[in-house]
Each structure stands twice: as structure tokens, then as C-alpha cells.
Short mmCIF file of C-alpha atoms in Angstrom, two decimals:
data_model
loop_
_atom_site.label_atom_id
_atom_site.label_comp_id
_atom_site.label_asym_id
_atom_site.label_seq_id
_atom_site.Cartn_x
_atom_site.Cartn_y
_atom_site.Cartn_z
CA MET A 90 16.18 23.66 14.48
CA SER A 91 19.01 22.91 12.06
CA GLU A 92 20.55 25.29 9.56
CA ALA A 93 21.34 24.73 5.90
CA VAL A 94 25.06 24.48 5.14
CA GLN A 95 26.26 25.12 1.60
CA LEU A 96 29.01 22.66 0.64
CA HIS A 97 29.77 23.88 -2.89
CA GLU A 98 29.14 26.93 -5.03
CA GLU A 99 25.83 27.35 -6.81
CA PRO A 100 25.73 26.54 -10.53
CA ALA A 101 25.16 29.13 -13.20
CA ARG A 102 21.76 30.80 -12.93
CA GLU A 103 20.53 29.52 -16.30
CA ARG A 104 21.05 25.88 -15.26
CA ILE A 105 18.06 26.01 -12.93
CA GLY A 106 15.97 28.93 -14.17
CA PRO A 107 13.68 31.26 -12.23
CA LEU A 108 10.97 28.70 -11.39
CA GLY A 109 13.58 26.22 -10.23
CA ARG A 110 15.18 28.89 -8.05
CA ILE A 111 11.84 29.51 -6.36
CA ALA A 112 11.55 25.79 -5.63
CA LEU A 113 15.13 25.69 -4.37
CA ALA A 114 14.47 28.59 -2.00
CA VAL A 115 11.40 26.77 -0.66
CA LEU A 116 13.40 23.56 -0.23
CA ARG A 117 16.21 25.30 1.61
CA GLN A 118 13.81 27.05 3.97
CA SER A 119 11.83 23.88 4.70
CA LEU A 120 14.68 21.37 4.88
CA GLY A 121 16.48 23.79 7.19
CA ARG A 122 13.79 22.93 9.76
CA MET A 123 14.85 19.27 9.97
CA ARG A 124 15.15 18.01 13.55
CA GLU A 125 16.16 14.37 13.02
CA GLY A 126 18.84 12.87 10.80
CA ALA A 127 20.62 14.62 7.95
CA LEU A 128 20.15 15.17 4.24
CA GLU A 129 22.65 16.19 1.58
CA LEU A 130 21.00 17.79 -1.45
CA ARG A 131 23.14 17.80 -4.63
CA LEU A 132 22.01 19.85 -7.63
CA PRO A 133 22.89 19.80 -11.33
CA GLY A 134 26.15 21.62 -11.89
CA GLY A 135 27.74 20.86 -8.54
CA THR A 136 25.89 22.79 -5.82
CA ALA A 137 25.49 20.79 -2.59
CA TRP A 138 23.62 21.69 0.60
CA ARG A 139 23.51 19.82 3.89
CA PHE A 140 20.55 19.92 6.27
CA GLY A 141 19.85 18.46 9.70
CA ASP A 142 22.02 17.10 12.49
CA PRO A 143 25.72 17.88 11.76
CA ALA A 144 26.74 14.69 13.59
CA ALA A 145 24.43 12.38 11.60
CA GLU A 146 25.44 10.45 8.50
CA PRO A 147 23.52 12.17 5.69
CA ILE A 148 21.34 10.52 3.08
CA GLU A 149 22.14 11.93 -0.34
CA LEU A 150 19.41 13.18 -2.65
CA ARG A 151 21.05 13.88 -6.01
CA VAL A 152 19.06 15.94 -8.53
CA SER A 153 20.31 15.08 -12.02
CA ASP A 154 17.80 17.13 -14.00
CA ALA A 155 16.81 20.73 -13.21
CA ARG A 156 13.30 19.95 -14.45
CA PHE A 157 12.71 18.30 -11.07
CA LEU A 158 13.02 21.67 -9.32
CA ARG A 159 10.56 23.24 -11.73
CA ARG A 160 8.25 20.25 -11.18
CA LEU A 161 8.41 20.83 -7.41
CA ALA A 162 7.35 24.44 -7.84
CA THR A 163 4.03 23.44 -9.41
CA GLY A 164 3.36 19.81 -8.40
CA GLY A 165 3.58 19.72 -4.61
CA LYS A 166 4.03 16.28 -2.98
CA LEU A 167 3.13 14.46 -6.21
CA ALA A 168 6.25 15.97 -7.79
CA LEU A 169 8.61 13.92 -5.64
CA GLY A 170 7.33 10.61 -6.98
CA GLU A 171 6.79 11.83 -10.51
CA GLY A 172 10.30 13.24 -10.61
CA TYR A 173 11.67 9.86 -9.52
CA GLN A 174 9.63 8.10 -12.20
CA ALA A 175 11.12 10.44 -14.78
CA GLY A 176 14.68 9.74 -13.59
CA GLU A 177 15.23 13.32 -12.44
CA TRP A 178 16.68 12.39 -9.02
CA THR A 179 18.17 9.49 -7.11
CA ALA A 180 18.91 8.73 -3.46
CA SER A 181 21.73 6.89 -1.72
CA ASP A 182 19.09 5.10 0.41
CA LEU A 183 15.56 5.43 -0.94
CA PRO A 184 13.66 3.86 2.00
CA GLY A 185 15.94 5.76 4.36
CA LEU A 186 15.08 9.02 2.60
CA PHE A 187 11.38 8.36 3.13
CA ARG A 188 11.97 7.51 6.78
CA LEU A 189 13.82 10.83 7.11
CA PHE A 190 10.92 12.73 5.57
CA ILE A 191 8.35 10.92 7.73
CA ARG A 192 10.27 11.63 10.92
CA ASN A 193 10.51 15.31 9.97
CA GLU A 194 7.02 15.55 8.47
CA GLY A 195 5.82 18.24 10.86
CA PRO A 196 8.62 20.80 10.54
CA VAL A 197 9.49 20.07 6.90
CA LEU A 198 6.30 19.06 5.07
CA ARG A 199 3.56 20.77 7.06
CA GLU A 200 5.09 23.89 8.55
CA GLY A 201 6.91 26.70 6.81
CA THR A 202 7.01 27.48 3.10
CA LEU A 203 6.87 23.91 1.73
CA GLY A 204 3.82 23.16 3.86
CA ALA A 205 2.09 26.27 2.51
CA LEU A 206 2.98 25.27 -1.07
CA ASN A 207 1.61 21.74 -0.56
CA ARG A 208 -1.61 23.14 0.89
CA LEU A 209 -1.97 25.45 -2.11
CA VAL A 210 -1.48 22.58 -4.58
CA ALA A 211 -3.85 20.41 -2.53
CA LEU A 212 -6.68 22.88 -3.13
CA ARG A 213 -7.18 20.85 -6.31
CA PRO A 214 -9.24 18.09 -4.63
CA THR A 215 -9.37 14.43 -5.54
CA ILE A 216 -12.80 13.64 -6.99
CA GLU A 217 -14.05 10.14 -6.27
CA LEU A 218 -15.93 8.82 -9.29
CA PRO A 219 -18.87 6.42 -8.97
CA ARG A 220 -17.66 2.83 -8.54
CA GLY A 221 -19.93 0.70 -10.70
CA LEU A 222 -19.10 -2.90 -11.52
CA ARG A 223 -17.41 -1.99 -14.80
CA ARG A 224 -15.22 0.74 -13.33
CA SER A 225 -14.20 -1.52 -10.44
CA GLU A 226 -13.08 -4.15 -12.95
CA GLN A 227 -11.07 -1.59 -14.91
CA ASP A 228 -9.27 -0.36 -11.78
CA ILE A 229 -8.42 -3.89 -10.65
CA HIS A 230 -7.18 -4.84 -14.12
CA ALA A 231 -4.88 -1.77 -14.17
CA HIS A 232 -2.89 -3.18 -11.24
CA TYR A 233 -3.37 -6.91 -10.81
CA ASP A 234 -3.47 -7.81 -14.49
CA LEU A 235 0.06 -6.55 -15.17
CA GLY A 236 0.83 -10.22 -15.69
CA ASN A 237 1.33 -13.22 -13.43
CA GLU A 238 4.90 -13.48 -14.74
CA PHE A 239 5.71 -10.03 -13.35
CA PHE A 240 4.47 -10.74 -9.83
CA ALA A 241 6.04 -14.22 -9.83
CA LEU A 242 9.47 -12.62 -10.23
CA TRP A 243 9.47 -11.12 -6.73
CA LEU A 244 6.65 -12.57 -4.63
CA ASP A 245 7.10 -15.88 -2.80
CA GLU A 246 6.05 -19.13 -4.45
CA SER A 247 2.46 -18.84 -3.17
CA LEU A 248 2.17 -15.48 -5.02
CA THR A 249 0.93 -13.83 -1.84
CA TYR A 250 0.64 -10.06 -2.28
CA SER A 251 -0.12 -8.87 1.25
CA SER A 252 1.76 -8.50 4.52
CA ALA A 253 3.47 -11.58 5.89
CA PHE A 254 3.61 -12.39 9.62
CA TYR A 255 7.08 -13.16 10.93
CA ALA A 256 6.01 -15.05 14.06
CA ASP A 257 9.54 -16.42 14.04
CA PRO A 258 12.04 -13.69 13.10
CA ALA A 259 14.13 -16.34 11.33
CA SER A 260 11.24 -17.26 9.00
CA SER A 261 11.57 -17.08 5.25
CA LEU A 262 9.17 -14.90 3.32
CA ALA A 263 7.26 -17.99 2.16
CA ASP A 264 6.91 -19.36 5.71
CA ALA A 265 5.85 -15.94 7.05
CA GLN A 266 3.09 -15.73 4.44
CA GLN A 267 1.73 -19.10 5.54
CA ALA A 268 1.98 -17.93 9.16
CA LYS A 269 -0.18 -14.92 8.22
CA TYR A 270 -2.84 -17.17 6.72
CA ARG A 271 -2.66 -19.46 9.75
CA ARG A 272 -3.07 -16.62 12.21
CA LEU A 273 -6.18 -15.27 10.48
CA ALA A 274 -7.71 -18.75 10.28
CA GLU A 275 -7.09 -19.29 13.98
CA ALA A 276 -8.47 -15.87 14.89
CA THR A 277 -11.70 -16.64 13.02
CA ARG A 278 -11.83 -20.21 14.38
CA VAL A 279 -12.08 -21.87 10.98
CA GLY A 280 -12.74 -25.63 11.19
CA PRO A 281 -13.48 -28.50 8.82
CA ASP A 282 -17.24 -27.95 8.99
CA ASP A 283 -17.05 -24.34 7.85
CA HIS A 284 -17.86 -22.90 4.45
CA VAL A 285 -15.56 -19.88 4.07
CA LEU A 286 -16.21 -17.01 1.69
CA GLU A 287 -13.05 -15.19 0.64
CA ILE A 288 -13.55 -11.72 -0.87
CA GLY A 289 -10.47 -11.12 -3.02
CA SER A 290 -8.77 -14.30 -4.16
CA GLY A 291 -5.30 -13.03 -4.90
CA TRP A 292 -3.62 -15.91 -6.65
CA GLY A 293 -5.32 -18.50 -4.46
CA GLY A 294 -2.78 -18.72 -1.63
CA ASN A 295 -5.21 -18.28 1.26
CA ALA A 296 -7.93 -20.47 -0.24
CA ILE A 297 -5.42 -23.30 -0.77
CA HIS A 298 -4.09 -22.85 2.77
CA LEU A 299 -7.58 -22.97 4.32
CA ALA A 300 -8.66 -26.06 2.40
CA ARG A 301 -5.39 -27.87 2.99
CA GLU A 302 -4.73 -26.99 6.64
CA ARG A 303 -8.25 -26.45 8.03
CA GLY A 304 -10.12 -28.97 5.87
CA CYS A 305 -12.95 -26.53 5.12
CA ARG A 306 -14.81 -25.57 1.95
CA VAL A 307 -13.87 -22.25 0.36
CA THR A 308 -15.61 -20.02 -2.14
CA THR A 309 -13.17 -17.36 -3.28
CA ILE A 310 -14.03 -14.47 -5.62
CA THR A 311 -12.03 -11.98 -7.69
CA ILE A 312 -12.55 -9.51 -10.54
CA SER A 313 -9.02 -9.91 -11.87
CA ARG A 314 -8.97 -12.22 -14.91
CA GLU A 315 -5.28 -12.99 -14.44
CA GLN A 316 -5.74 -13.88 -10.79
CA HIS A 317 -8.87 -15.94 -11.44
CA ASP A 318 -7.17 -18.06 -14.08
CA GLU A 319 -3.98 -18.60 -12.08
CA ALA A 320 -5.83 -19.29 -8.81
CA SER A 321 -8.02 -21.85 -10.59
CA ARG A 322 -4.94 -23.53 -12.04
CA ARG A 323 -3.18 -23.63 -8.68
CA VAL A 324 -6.22 -25.03 -6.88
CA ALA A 325 -6.50 -27.81 -9.46
CA GLU A 326 -2.77 -28.52 -9.29
CA ALA A 327 -3.05 -28.85 -5.49
CA GLY A 328 -5.87 -31.40 -5.90
CA LEU A 329 -8.34 -29.16 -4.03
CA SER A 330 -10.97 -28.45 -6.71
CA ASP A 331 -13.54 -30.41 -4.70
CA ARG A 332 -13.16 -28.00 -1.76
CA VAL A 333 -12.25 -24.66 -3.39
CA ASP A 334 -14.54 -22.84 -5.84
CA VAL A 335 -12.77 -19.94 -7.58
CA ARG A 336 -15.25 -17.48 -9.08
CA TYR A 337 -14.90 -14.44 -11.29
CA GLN A 338 -17.47 -12.33 -9.42
CA ASP A 339 -17.90 -8.91 -7.83
CA TYR A 340 -18.63 -9.13 -4.11
CA ARG A 341 -21.73 -6.96 -4.50
CA THR A 342 -23.49 -9.71 -6.46
CA LEU A 343 -22.98 -12.41 -3.82
CA GLU A 344 -25.78 -14.72 -2.71
CA GLY A 345 -25.84 -17.62 -0.27
CA SER A 346 -24.76 -18.20 3.31
CA PHE A 347 -21.27 -18.69 4.75
CA SER A 348 -20.14 -19.51 8.27
CA ARG A 349 -16.93 -17.50 7.88
CA VAL A 350 -15.96 -14.53 5.69
CA VAL A 351 -12.34 -13.51 5.17
CA SER A 352 -10.86 -10.73 3.09
CA ILE A 353 -7.14 -9.96 2.90
CA GLU A 354 -6.13 -6.45 1.78
CA MET A 355 -9.04 -6.13 -0.62
CA ILE A 356 -11.06 -3.36 1.06
CA GLU A 357 -8.41 -0.79 0.04
CA ALA A 358 -9.45 -1.22 -3.61
CA ILE A 359 -13.13 -0.28 -3.33
CA GLY A 360 -13.19 3.42 -2.38
CA HIS A 361 -14.89 5.41 0.39
CA ARG A 362 -18.39 5.23 -1.06
CA GLN A 363 -18.36 1.43 -1.15
CA PHE A 364 -17.41 0.85 2.50
CA PRO A 365 -21.08 0.61 3.61
CA THR A 366 -21.88 -1.80 0.76
CA TYR A 367 -18.91 -3.96 1.75
CA PHE A 368 -20.19 -4.44 5.31
CA GLU A 369 -23.83 -4.74 4.24
CA THR A 370 -22.86 -7.56 1.89
CA ILE A 371 -20.83 -9.43 4.48
CA ASP A 372 -23.61 -9.09 7.04
CA ARG A 373 -26.15 -10.38 4.50
CA VAL A 374 -24.24 -13.55 3.60
CA LEU A 375 -22.79 -14.34 7.05
CA SER A 376 -24.71 -17.11 8.78
CA PRO A 377 -25.80 -16.77 12.46
CA GLY A 378 -22.88 -17.30 14.79
CA GLY A 379 -20.39 -16.62 12.01
CA LEU A 380 -17.10 -14.70 12.20
CA VAL A 381 -15.38 -12.29 9.82
CA GLY A 382 -11.64 -11.78 9.38
CA VAL A 383 -10.43 -8.70 7.49
CA GLN A 384 -6.79 -7.82 6.90
CA ALA A 385 -6.56 -4.16 5.95
CA ILE A 386 -4.01 -1.45 5.31
CA LEU A 387 -5.00 1.64 7.30
CA ILE A 388 -4.29 5.34 7.32
CA PRO A 389 -4.11 6.92 10.82
CA ASP A 390 -7.51 8.22 11.93
CA GLN A 391 -6.26 11.81 12.26
CA HIS A 392 -5.15 11.91 8.61
CA TYR A 393 -8.06 10.15 6.91
CA GLU A 394 -10.21 13.08 5.77
CA ARG A 395 -7.25 15.08 4.49
CA TYR A 396 -5.82 12.01 2.76
CA ARG A 397 -8.99 11.01 0.96
CA ARG A 398 -9.70 14.51 -0.37
CA ARG A 399 -6.22 15.36 -1.69
CA PRO A 400 -4.11 14.07 -4.60
CA ASP A 401 -2.04 11.00 -3.73
CA TRP A 402 0.83 9.52 -5.75
CA ILE A 403 0.01 5.87 -5.04
CA ARG A 404 -3.65 6.28 -5.98
CA LYS A 405 -2.66 8.07 -9.17
CA HIS A 406 0.13 5.76 -10.35
CA ILE A 407 -0.28 2.37 -8.60
CA PHE A 408 -3.83 1.74 -7.36
CA PRO A 409 -6.36 3.73 -9.41
CA GLY A 410 -9.62 3.97 -7.52
CA GLY A 411 -8.06 2.75 -4.28
CA LEU A 412 -8.37 4.33 -0.85
CA LEU A 413 -7.00 3.28 2.53
CA PRO A 414 -9.59 3.30 5.32
CA SER A 415 -8.86 4.12 8.95
CA ILE A 416 -9.82 1.93 11.91
CA GLU A 417 -12.35 4.53 13.07
CA VAL A 418 -13.96 4.65 9.62
CA LEU A 419 -14.22 0.85 9.53
CA ALA A 420 -15.73 0.66 13.01
CA ARG A 421 -18.22 3.46 12.29
CA THR A 422 -19.23 2.04 8.91
CA ALA A 423 -19.65 -1.50 10.23
CA ARG A 424 -21.85 -0.12 13.00
CA SER A 425 -24.04 1.98 10.71
CA ALA A 426 -24.29 -0.39 7.71
CA SER A 427 -24.49 -3.78 9.44
CA GLN A 428 -24.88 -5.65 12.70
CA LEU A 429 -21.14 -6.30 12.77
CA MET A 430 -18.76 -4.98 15.39
CA ILE A 431 -15.01 -5.19 15.86
CA HIS A 432 -14.05 -7.93 18.31
CA GLU A 433 -10.26 -8.04 17.93
CA VAL A 434 -7.48 -6.07 16.24
CA PHE A 435 -3.96 -7.42 15.65
CA GLU A 436 -1.20 -5.16 14.34
CA LEU A 437 0.94 -6.33 11.42
CA GLY A 438 2.52 -3.02 10.39
CA PRO A 439 6.14 -3.78 11.37
CA HIS A 440 5.83 -7.15 9.62
CA TYR A 441 4.70 -5.34 6.47
CA SER A 442 7.82 -3.19 6.52
CA ARG A 443 9.97 -6.32 6.47
CA THR A 444 7.74 -7.92 3.81
CA LEU A 445 8.15 -4.88 1.57
CA ARG A 446 11.91 -4.80 2.09
CA GLU A 447 12.11 -8.41 0.93
CA TRP A 448 9.84 -7.70 -2.05
CA ARG A 449 11.92 -4.64 -3.04
CA GLU A 450 15.20 -6.52 -2.80
CA ARG A 451 13.81 -9.38 -4.88
CA PHE A 452 12.36 -6.91 -7.39
CA LEU A 453 15.69 -5.12 -7.82
CA GLU A 454 17.50 -8.43 -8.24
CA GLN A 455 15.10 -9.29 -11.08
CA ARG A 456 15.22 -5.98 -12.99
CA GLY A 457 16.69 -7.68 -16.04
CA GLU A 458 13.81 -10.16 -16.09
CA VAL A 459 11.31 -7.34 -15.52
CA ALA A 460 12.74 -5.53 -18.56
CA ALA A 461 12.50 -8.76 -20.57
CA LEU A 462 8.74 -8.68 -19.97
CA GLY A 463 8.63 -5.35 -21.84
CA LEU A 464 8.33 -3.23 -18.68
CA ASP A 465 10.51 -0.17 -19.22
CA GLU A 466 12.77 1.88 -16.97
CA ARG A 467 10.00 4.29 -16.00
CA PHE A 468 7.80 1.38 -14.91
CA GLN A 469 10.65 -0.09 -12.87
CA ARG A 470 11.40 3.23 -11.16
CA THR A 471 7.68 3.62 -10.38
CA TRP A 472 7.55 0.27 -8.61
CA GLU A 473 10.86 0.79 -6.83
CA TYR A 474 9.55 4.10 -5.46
CA TYR A 475 6.24 2.52 -4.42
CA LEU A 476 7.84 -0.42 -2.60
CA ALA A 477 10.46 1.77 -0.89
CA PHE A 478 7.93 4.34 0.28
CA CYS A 479 5.60 1.70 1.72
CA GLU A 480 8.50 -0.06 3.46
CA ALA A 481 9.38 3.19 5.21
CA ALA A 482 5.77 4.16 5.98
CA PHE A 483 4.98 0.89 7.74
CA GLY A 484 8.32 0.91 9.52
CA GLU A 485 7.63 4.41 10.87
CA HIS A 486 3.97 3.61 11.74
CA ALA A 487 2.76 6.21 9.25
CA LEU A 488 0.64 3.38 7.81
CA ARG A 489 -0.90 0.43 9.65
CA ASP A 490 -1.78 -3.11 8.63
CA VAL A 491 -4.15 -5.05 10.85
CA GLN A 492 -6.09 -8.28 11.07
CA ILE A 493 -9.55 -7.48 12.38
CA VAL A 494 -12.08 -10.02 13.65
CA LEU A 495 -15.70 -8.88 13.42
CA THR A 496 -18.79 -10.51 14.84
CA ARG A 497 -22.40 -9.77 15.70
CA PRO A 498 -23.28 -8.99 19.34
CA GLY A 499 -23.94 -12.02 21.52
CA ASN A 500 -22.13 -14.54 19.33
CA PRO A 501 -22.12 -17.80 21.37
CA LEU A 502 -18.87 -18.85 19.69
CA LEU A 503 -17.03 -16.17 21.65
CA ARG A 504 -18.44 -16.89 25.10
CA GLY A 505 -15.81 -17.45 27.76
#
């Protein structure tokens, strides 16, 4: 275990206040348990403390506003993100800071005083509200209808907002996104005679890819007005309106029969209570002998119950109503709510870390253009924090991203 080393004298007592001093004492005790890497904590007024491996190059966390310490004393893990949104602290390497915290999660965030404080704050549970059609629309609008112009500033030209697949490490972001679509189409054996249902259109990138490269028909659905309008425009511009039908429709209202069903990073938006409905619906519309391809962001199985019942910064500030499933939850729910079973799982997590790094770099390069859209400094810091955290979490395998192929038992298409 490391020890805290004070680099400079503490500031005057009134600069931090009594509540802040309680938080600082908790931080010093907990960060002193770091086992990997090093952190330099700089406080308002000049105090600096170093934690971790004396031989490691430290990442600097600079607190510019003492209100952050008071926030930590009452806000638990949410306070870190909310303090960054408010401009109360900065880091010399934001993704690196998150990697440092993830690697030291046990001794720093779960054990000792900080772990006890987080557990106390977490006694205020997250309450999952009913997810009717109207509420689902509102939650989707809150994120995806920020404006096509905003997402176009930092996504690739296909406006793909999900993990890429860098089959070739030298691939561009745009090529890696097409490789992701191609891999899922190959895994689900999509051919020209198929009618593919896509649950979650995005901005039409996958539907266009399927129609263009596989020659199939595609029905793609979304409950984002912005995405529906842009996907429709892009399909028409590509000359594929005869093969791609873009619908503004909730998946729960689907009718018909489809030989393939695909869904790319949509299941995270529906919430725990809707998981059975999701698989029931797919099973109902999937024709005999059909295949399902789902790309999903996952929480590790061991963390799922704690994660879904406790406050979470991303669910509060980025994806209202969202919830990451785990692979065990998906397998269990598919088994209980449908005739579907998992046939194949392909890991994309490390590719997502690189995807997020490229998104974050492009986002930061475009901050002037983001501001020109009327999106203020707080908004920009919120998205920088979100992208940096996710980059680190996928890179450290604290989150997973997978392509899953599901089928019914005895599917002749899969016979050897």
C-alpha cells in the first residue's frame, strides 16, 4: 500500500471549510491505498499531495474550486462528474485519470473510508419509472435529438454512433464503422433474399450498408425524430428508397415477419423492465429459420444488480432512462421470454475504446463549432467527461461491447 506525500503546505483553513476538510481527509485516506500508478492532487491555495507508486509519472488532478470538496462530502461518486461539469476540477490526462481509478477501484473506491461514504450515499436507490411509449420517446429525444449538426461535427461521415471494428489496425474511423456493419451482416448470414428488421435506425448507416452491400430489403425503425428525418434523407440520397423503409415506430408495436433482425446498441436505452418485451417482440416477428444480431454495451455480470439499483452519472446526465444489461441477464431473459438462445458472442470492447478516443479527439477539435451551435461550456465539459470515461472503461474491460448472434434451437441454417 502506498502512502500520501504532502508536497506543499495546506492553505488557510477558511479556504476549504469544515465540510471540505472532511472530504479531504476521506480522499487522503482512500487515495493512500492506491496500488497502481500515481496521482498528484492539487488544491485551491497551493496544497499538493502525491499518492501511489513513487516511481510512476503522476496524473494531476487540480481542484480549482473548494466547492468540489464539499460536493464530494455529500454526493458520492456522482460528485466527481458533476464537479467536472461545473468546472471545479481538471486533469492533466482525463482518460488516464479514469484508468487510474478503475485499476485501483478495489482499494480506493470500495474499501476504506471512501467506499463506506459511497455506500452510504448509494442507500438512496435509483427508482426505475414505468417505460410507456411516451416516456421512451422523451428519453430518446433528450439524447439523440440534440441536433444532427452536433453529432456530424465528430462522428464519421456515416453518422455511426456505436463501436467501430478495427479489423485492420490501420483503418480510418469511417472504414472501421463499415467493417463493424459488415461483420454483423456476415455473422447473421444476410443475403439478397432476406428482409431485415433493424430496431434502432441511428442515422441510417447500417440500413444503407445492408441494402447496398448485401442487396437485401431493410425495414428500420426509430423513435428519434431527428434520426428518422436524416436517415430518410440519406436513404433517398443513396438511391435506396426502394429497398429501405425508414419508419418512426416503437419496436413494441411491430407487426409482420422478418428473416433477420438486427439491433445495434439500442437495447441499452429501454431499461430493465423492458428486456423481456424486447426478446418477446423479436421472437414474434422473426420468421422460422431466422437469425438475430444484437450489438450491445454490457456491464460485467458481477456488478449488474448493484449498478442498476444505484445512482449513475451517465444515466442521470447523458442517457435518461438507459440501463446497460449484462450477458447473463440477456441470456436469462431471452430464455425466459422467448425461444431465442445465444449462439455466438464476439467482443468489441477494445475497439470501442479506440472509437471513443477518436470521437473525443474530434469533439475537442470542434469545440468552437459546438459552441456556435449554442451548446455552452457546461455541456461541452459534460460530453468530454462522458467520452473520456467510456474510453477508459472499455480500455480497462470495466465495460464490454459485444455482437451477439441469437437463434432458435435446431435452426437448419446453422447445421455443420
